[in-house]
C-alpha cells in the first residue's frame, strides 16, 4: 500500500500526518501557508510507536474514494532532550509531554490499521480519577514532573468537562498511610467505588493496602481501583503486570486506557514480637503494626526475602544510591558479593521451612546456612530481571527462589541468568518451588543479618525470632493490569 497523508490537528494546531507502510512510520508536520509554495519540503517529525498511549475513535464516516475513515484522537508522548542535573548526578526527563493528535485513519490494511489494532480503544474511556496521589520521594523523584507533563494533560484531554481530581502530595513517610485511612477507607466503607491514580514505586501500593487492612471494613466496602503510574526504582508490580513493558515509554498511561481491573491478592507476613521496621537509612526503628489478634503483621504483594536480596535493598536504600535508579542494586551487589576485605559473601544462619502447594506439611530447606532466600508473588523485580518466570501476578501465587552459601562469582552467574529470561530457575544450584507458606527461624547474632525485605520495606527480626509468610490471603484493592 502506498504512503498517504491525512489532515488533522496536533494540540489544536493544523497538521499534516504521513503514514508510510514501507518504513512502518507515522510522522507529522505543522500546516502552514508554505505548503502551497512550489518545491516546499516539509520538516517531518516521527511519532515513535512505543510512545503511543491510546487511539480513541471519535467518529466513523465515508471518505471520498477510499471507503471508511476513522476519525480518532491519538495520545502520544514526545520527549525532548533530557536535562542532566550535575548537582545530583541524575538525568531528569524534563520536556516529556502528552500530546493530542486528531486525525483520520484509513479503514483498510496497512500501518494505520495495525496501529489501530494495537492501540485502539473501543467504548468508554476510564472514569476520571477521584484522586491523584503523588509520592514525591519515590525513585529519582520524578513524580511531580510526570504528573504535570503527562498525567495532568491526559486527564484534561479526555475529561475536559469534569472537575479536576484532588491531588495529594506526600510530605513524609506517613502521608500515604494517612491518606488511605482518613480519605479512602471511610468512602470505601460507604460503598463508593473510588478511582485513584498513584504515582509511586512499589512502596506506595504497600502502604495503601496495609493501611486499609489495619482498620475495620464494612459489609458495603468497595475496593478502590488503583491505576499505577510507576515512578519508583524497581517497579516490580508494574513490570510483572505489564503496566509498563520493555518498549513502553508511556509511564503506564497505555495500561490506564487498555488495562483491566484485577483484584490484587496479598500474602500475609507475621513476625515474632520483637520485629522492628527500619527506615531513614537505618536511623529510625519502630515496632511492626499488629493485627486484630495482636500479632506483628505486614501484608505484601511482591516479595519477602532474607539473605542477599534483603541486604541489597536495605544497604542501597540511601539518598546517594537512589540517585542511580535501578542501578543502585547492582552497585550494592558488588560490595555484598565481593567484600573489600577479600572475604566471601556472608553465609546466613537459620532454619528455612516451606509448605509446598497442595501440601499440609512443612519441609526443611537447606542445611541451616543460606545465601539467597526469596518468596516472590511477581515475575519481575525490575525491568528484565525475571526472578520467578512461572509467577502469575496479581493472583497471589508464590514461588521460593533459594540457593545456599556460594562465592561471589557463582552468585553473579545465577543473577545474570535471571536477567536472561529467568534461566536461573534451571540452574542446579537454585531451588525453585511453588509454595503456600514460608517460615524462617533466625540463628544470627548480628542484627544486620536478620533483616528481611517485604515489598521494599525492611524489617529487623530480634535474635532467636522468626517470620512466617502465607500466600494468597486477602485483597482490599484492585489494580489496572495488562494481564
XYZ file of C-alpha atoms in Angstrom:
483
model
C 0.000 0.000 0.000
C 1.339 3.432 -0.907
C 2.064 6.096 1.708
C -0.695 8.584 2.310
C -1.217 11.896 4.059
C -4.183 12.994 6.092
C -5.080 16.282 7.667
C -5.752 16.861 11.327
C -4.684 18.758 14.393
C -1.893 18.449 16.937
C -2.706 20.174 20.214
C -5.355 22.114 18.240
C -2.858 23.365 15.643
C -3.417 22.333 11.977
C -1.153 19.472 10.960
C -0.484 17.021 8.167
C 0.071 13.379 9.153
C 2.034 10.997 6.948
C 1.612 7.200 7.106
C 4.398 5.204 5.424
C 3.735 1.467 5.208
C 7.187 0.609 3.892
C 9.033 2.113 6.853
C 6.060 1.486 9.165
C 6.126 5.029 10.467
C 3.757 7.864 11.295
C 5.067 11.414 11.076
C 3.630 14.904 11.336
C 4.410 18.458 10.383
C 2.534 21.655 11.133
C 0.468 23.009 8.264
C 1.462 26.496 7.127
C 0.945 28.639 4.050
C 4.332 27.384 2.805
C 2.650 24.112 1.785
C 1.300 25.940 -1.259
C 4.780 27.083 -2.304
C 6.248 25.080 -5.231
C 9.230 22.998 -4.143
C 8.431 23.284 -0.433
C 9.962 20.424 1.595
C 8.074 19.878 4.871
C 10.015 19.013 8.020
C 8.542 15.775 9.323
C 8.726 14.650 12.955
C 8.242 10.934 13.510
C 5.876 9.699 16.217
C 7.634 6.755 17.852
C 5.272 3.803 18.054
C 6.342 2.885 21.583
C 5.307 6.379 22.697
C 1.644 5.903 21.687
C -0.648 5.536 24.683
C -4.055 5.185 23.015
C -6.003 5.675 19.791
C -9.588 6.611 20.642
C -12.263 6.544 17.933
C -14.287 9.746 17.710
C -16.311 9.115 14.529
C -16.568 6.730 11.566
C -17.625 8.102 8.203
C -17.410 7.568 4.445
C -14.361 9.166 2.831
C -14.119 10.227 -0.822
C -12.970 7.287 -2.981
C -11.355 5.489 -0.084
C -14.064 3.700 1.887
C -14.395 4.174 5.608
C -12.452 6.740 7.585
C -11.876 6.549 11.336
C -11.619 9.955 12.957
C -9.555 9.335 16.058
C -7.767 11.034 18.898
C -4.231 9.748 19.337
C -2.340 10.396 22.555
C 1.424 10.030 22.392
C 4.411 11.140 24.413
C 7.017 13.381 22.880
C 10.329 13.551 24.633
C 12.872 16.287 24.128
C 16.453 16.133 25.291
C 16.871 15.142 28.916
C 18.340 17.621 31.360
C 21.327 16.447 33.380
C 21.356 17.630 36.982
C 25.063 17.705 37.808
C 24.395 18.503 41.464
C 22.559 15.209 41.961
C 24.257 13.349 39.080
C 20.929 12.197 37.620
C 19.151 12.631 34.326
C 15.760 14.308 34.679
C 13.102 13.738 31.982
C 12.117 17.377 31.514
C 10.308 18.125 28.266
C 8.238 14.935 28.174
C 4.718 15.898 27.206
C 1.464 14.089 26.456
C 0.307 15.368 23.069
C -3.114 15.094 21.445
C -3.461 14.418 17.722
C -6.831 14.392 15.930
C -6.520 12.629 12.574
C -8.121 10.182 10.152
C -7.160 6.511 9.918
C -7.964 4.774 6.623
C -10.037 1.661 7.299
C -8.055 -0.828 5.216
C -4.915 -2.913 5.638
C -1.709 -1.020 6.238
C 0.316 0.549 9.010
C -2.551 2.810 10.086
C -4.792 -0.213 10.624
C -2.020 -2.004 12.528
C -1.718 0.962 14.875
C -5.449 0.938 15.454
C -5.469 -2.796 16.202
C -2.609 -2.477 18.685
C -3.555 0.737 20.471
C -7.190 1.354 19.585
C -9.611 1.786 22.444
C -13.257 0.901 21.871
C -16.039 2.013 24.183
C -15.943 4.360 27.113
C -12.735 5.798 28.464
C -11.603 5.176 32.038
C -13.607 7.154 34.537
C -11.879 10.323 35.686
C -9.923 9.619 38.862
C -11.243 10.794 42.195
C -7.713 11.351 43.477
C -4.173 11.614 42.181
C -1.623 10.548 44.793
C 1.995 11.569 44.199
C 4.855 10.012 46.152
C 7.453 12.715 45.652
C 10.333 10.751 47.218
C 9.955 7.641 45.026
C 12.833 6.573 42.796
C 14.753 9.508 41.334
C 11.991 11.920 42.377
C 10.260 12.492 39.034
C 6.654 12.024 40.222
C 5.777 15.720 40.028
C 7.362 16.102 36.579
C 5.481 13.075 35.229
C 2.239 14.350 36.737
C 2.452 17.846 35.274
C 3.678 16.862 31.816
C 1.838 13.563 31.260
C -0.959 12.761 33.688
C -2.495 16.216 34.057
C -2.704 16.923 30.281
C -4.142 13.457 29.609
C -6.916 13.895 32.172
C -7.697 17.332 30.749
C -7.872 15.970 27.179
C -10.340 13.180 27.879
C -12.346 14.735 30.701
C -12.488 18.460 29.860
C -15.901 18.984 31.473
C -15.127 17.160 34.716
C -13.681 18.888 37.793
C -10.010 18.012 38.095
C -9.376 15.323 40.719
C -7.964 16.191 44.100
C -4.167 15.956 44.071
C -2.495 14.604 47.206
C 1.272 15.036 47.560
C 3.307 13.125 50.127
C 5.216 15.166 52.675
C 6.640 12.368 54.849
C 6.696 8.583 55.287
C 3.230 8.568 56.859
C 1.435 10.543 54.125
C 0.198 7.551 52.116
C -0.977 5.711 55.232
C -2.863 8.773 56.498
C -4.484 9.305 53.081
C -5.622 5.673 52.878
C -7.048 5.605 56.408
C -8.639 9.045 56.547
C -9.752 9.530 52.929
C -10.072 6.216 51.085
C -11.357 3.944 53.845
C -14.391 5.985 55.024
C -15.692 6.350 51.456
C -14.954 2.727 50.560
C -16.852 1.638 53.687
C -19.849 3.609 52.420
C -19.800 1.580 49.205
C -18.254 4.244 46.978
C -16.111 2.903 44.140
C -13.023 5.115 44.144
C -10.534 5.555 41.311
C -7.024 6.599 42.299
C -4.065 7.389 40.061
C -0.921 6.555 42.023
C 2.460 7.972 41.015
C 4.765 5.888 43.140
C 7.039 2.906 43.350
C 6.060 -0.411 44.882
C 6.092 1.073 48.377
C 3.050 3.260 47.716
C 0.834 0.264 46.995
C 2.189 -1.492 50.113
C 1.297 1.464 52.322
C -2.221 1.737 50.890
C -3.337 -1.845 51.390
C -1.679 -2.196 54.801
C -3.471 0.950 55.983
C -6.816 -0.373 54.726
C -6.232 -3.757 56.369
C -5.353 -2.178 59.714
C -8.918 -0.901 60.197
C -12.372 -2.486 60.175
C -14.146 -2.693 56.816
C -17.916 -2.626 56.493
C -20.139 -5.054 54.606
C -20.591 -2.340 51.966
C -16.834 -1.968 51.469
C -15.819 -1.375 47.830
C -12.182 -1.988 46.955
C -10.564 1.158 45.497
C -9.221 0.839 41.954
C -5.595 1.933 41.657
C -4.049 2.963 38.340
C -0.294 2.802 38.814
C 1.981 5.312 37.101
C 5.289 3.735 38.179
C 7.999 6.220 39.148
C 9.917 4.066 41.622
C 13.260 2.310 41.372
C 12.369 -1.300 40.576
C 8.618 -1.042 39.865
C 8.259 -4.808 40.281
C 4.457 -4.894 40.308
C 4.182 -2.661 37.246
C 6.643 -4.753 35.232
C 5.078 -8.040 36.333
C 1.533 -6.927 35.464
C 2.822 -5.398 32.193
C 1.674 -1.947 33.210
C 4.989 -0.935 31.711
C 6.876 -3.104 29.255
C 10.367 -3.051 27.833
C 9.437 -0.922 24.813
C 6.807 1.225 26.557
C 7.812 4.779 27.380
C 4.335 5.943 28.383
C 4.886 5.555 32.152
C 1.850 3.271 32.331
C -0.586 5.586 30.517
C -1.192 2.867 27.914
C -2.270 0.448 30.645
C -4.533 3.107 32.137
C -6.541 3.099 28.890
C -6.201 -0.531 27.789
C -5.805 -2.461 31.037
C -8.485 -4.230 33.051
C -9.269 -4.063 36.778
C -7.814 -7.067 38.596
C -8.092 -7.980 42.247
C -4.652 -7.747 43.869
C -4.173 -10.803 46.067
C -1.878 -10.360 49.060
C 0.391 -12.522 51.175
C 0.499 -12.164 54.939
C 3.789 -11.981 56.863
C 3.664 -12.421 60.635
C 6.624 -11.898 62.962
C 7.864 -12.700 66.425
C 7.131 -9.988 68.972
C 10.405 -8.039 68.738
C 10.439 -7.314 64.992
C 11.161 -3.686 64.073
C 10.621 -1.694 60.865
C 13.821 0.099 59.795
C 13.728 3.435 57.946
C 15.646 6.670 57.312
C 18.819 4.851 56.226
C 18.752 2.725 59.376
C 18.487 5.649 61.786
C 14.853 5.065 62.776
C 13.080 1.990 64.111
C 9.507 1.266 65.127
C 7.522 -1.797 66.078
C 5.696 -3.695 63.360
C 1.980 -2.869 63.398
C -0.155 -5.563 64.993
C -3.285 -7.170 63.569
C -6.599 -7.731 65.367
C -5.075 -10.763 67.120
C -2.182 -8.624 68.425
C 0.365 -10.317 66.133
C 3.002 -8.192 64.336
C 1.822 -8.321 60.712
C 2.675 -6.847 57.319
C 0.819 -7.657 54.110
C 2.650 -7.763 50.802
C 2.014 -8.246 47.098
C 5.506 -8.642 45.676
C 8.283 -10.282 47.650
C 9.514 -11.497 51.027
C 13.259 -12.100 51.184
C 16.132 -12.838 53.529
C 19.797 -13.020 52.659
C 21.403 -11.392 49.656
C 18.299 -9.701 48.213
C 17.168 -8.193 51.519
C 20.704 -6.959 52.198
C 20.926 -5.285 48.780
C 17.608 -3.481 49.251
C 18.480 -2.369 52.786
C 22.060 -1.282 52.097
C 21.134 0.618 48.918
C 18.196 2.469 50.480
C 20.072 5.736 50.840
C 19.737 9.115 49.186
C 23.043 8.630 47.364
C 22.181 5.180 45.997
C 18.659 6.218 44.939
C 20.088 8.830 42.587
C 21.258 5.934 40.418
C 17.794 4.417 39.928
C 17.648 0.644 39.462
C 21.458 0.541 39.177
C 21.575 1.029 42.956
C 21.008 -2.717 43.437
C 23.871 -3.688 41.129
C 26.176 -1.250 42.896
C 25.287 -2.647 46.327
C 25.599 -6.210 44.998
C 29.235 -5.667 44.098
C 30.155 -4.954 47.728
C 27.968 -7.769 49.085
C 29.333 -10.402 46.693
C 32.937 -9.188 46.645
C 33.621 -7.578 50.047
C 36.513 -5.129 50.055
C 38.306 -7.129 52.773
C 38.503 -10.138 50.441
C 36.156 -12.326 52.480
C 33.428 -14.458 50.833
C 29.765 -13.387 50.831
C 28.014 -13.855 54.145
C 26.514 -17.266 54.931
C 23.157 -16.640 56.622
C 22.463 -18.905 59.612
C 18.904 -20.034 60.254
C 16.271 -22.648 59.530
C 14.048 -22.330 56.456
C 10.836 -24.326 56.073
C 8.328 -24.331 53.224
C 4.885 -25.773 52.691
C 4.507 -26.634 49.028
C 1.335 -26.164 47.019
C -1.305 -28.793 47.840
C 0.643 -29.955 50.919
C -0.145 -29.626 54.617
C 3.345 -30.378 55.931
C 6.371 -28.136 56.350
C 9.678 -29.377 54.963
C 13.133 -28.117 55.822
C 15.105 -26.430 53.037
C 18.892 -26.232 53.150
C 21.171 -27.258 55.996
C 20.884 -24.250 58.250
C 23.024 -21.991 56.040
C 21.773 -19.879 53.145
C 22.848 -17.310 50.581
C 19.565 -16.252 48.975
C 16.015 -16.903 50.203
C 13.201 -15.147 48.349
C 9.469 -15.826 48.098
C 8.017 -13.972 45.121
C 4.420 -13.243 44.131
C 5.539 -11.458 40.943
C 7.527 -12.400 37.852
C 9.946 -9.450 37.719
C 11.686 -7.447 40.431
C 12.765 -4.810 37.912
C 12.868 -4.436 34.146
C 14.433 -7.548 32.623
C 15.049 -9.279 35.979
C 12.732 -12.308 35.751
C 13.085 -13.665 39.266
C 10.052 -16.000 39.029
C 9.129 -16.732 35.394
C 6.303 -19.081 36.404
C 4.618 -16.497 38.620
C 1.067 -15.337 37.965
C 0.526 -11.851 39.351
C -1.722 -10.381 40.600
C -3.205 -13.747 41.684
C -1.052 -14.076 44.809
C 0.664 -17.368 43.932
C 4.181 -17.555 45.384
C 7.408 -19.296 44.400
C 10.521 -19.760 46.525
C 13.868 -18.964 44.903
C 16.805 -20.153 47.017
C 20.455 -21.000 46.805
C 22.947 -21.797 49.518
C 26.204 -20.133 50.553
C 28.326 -19.766 47.402
C 31.146 -17.491 46.319
C 30.504 -14.134 44.710
C 31.310 -15.270 41.185
C 28.783 -18.114 41.325
C 26.109 -15.833 42.760
C 26.768 -13.332 39.973
C 26.391 -16.104 37.374
C 22.978 -17.011 38.808
C 21.808 -13.403 38.867
C 22.871 -12.909 35.242
C 20.698 -15.875 34.283
C 17.724 -14.142 35.920
C 18.341 -11.250 33.516
C 18.354 -13.779 30.652
C 14.646 -14.536 30.791
C 14.673 -16.307 34.155
C 17.097 -19.073 33.161
C 18.401 -19.274 36.728
C 15.454 -21.481 37.701
C 17.005 -24.241 35.557
C 20.345 -23.993 37.365
C 21.123 -26.993 39.581
C 22.343 -24.657 42.332
C 18.920 -22.994 42.577
C 15.766 -24.325 44.216
C 12.570 -23.012 42.609
C 9.435 -24.211 44.386
C 5.744 -23.182 44.278
C 4.775 -22.641 47.911
C 1.825 -21.883 50.158
C 3.876 -20.969 53.225
C 7.404 -19.987 54.236
C 8.874 -19.937 57.738
C 12.311 -18.670 58.734
C 13.807 -19.091 62.211
C 16.828 -16.828 62.565
C 20.105 -18.083 64.032
C 22.209 -14.944 63.574
C 23.586 -12.864 66.449
C 24.259 -9.677 64.452
C 21.068 -7.779 63.584
C 22.480 -6.883 60.167
C 21.957 -10.495 59.091
C 18.418 -10.714 60.479
C 16.935 -8.133 58.104
C 14.094 -9.187 55.822
C 12.510 -7.314 52.933
C 8.733 -7.084 52.426
C 7.965 -5.251 49.163
C 10.910 -2.914 49.764
C 10.164 -2.339 53.466
C 12.991 -3.525 55.736
C 12.196 -5.359 58.975
C 14.818 -6.442 61.510
C 13.796 -9.511 63.492
C 15.098 -9.944 67.030
C 17.699 -12.597 67.890
C 16.035 -16.006 68.016
C 12.956 -14.600 66.277
C 11.002 -15.788 63.262
C 8.855 -14.800 60.293
C 6.045 -16.776 58.682
C 4.545 -15.990 55.263
C 1.219 -17.264 53.925
C 0.377 -16.817 50.251
C -2.891 -15.582 48.749
C -4.585 -14.452 51.962
C -6.814 -11.492 51.131
C -7.476 -8.494 48.889
C -8.644 -4.947 49.621
C -7.756 -3.124 46.387
C -7.854 -3.695 42.646
C -5.253 -2.512 40.164
C -5.399 -1.785 36.457
C -3.396 -4.638 34.909
C -2.455 -5.703 31.387
C -2.523 -9.434 32.191
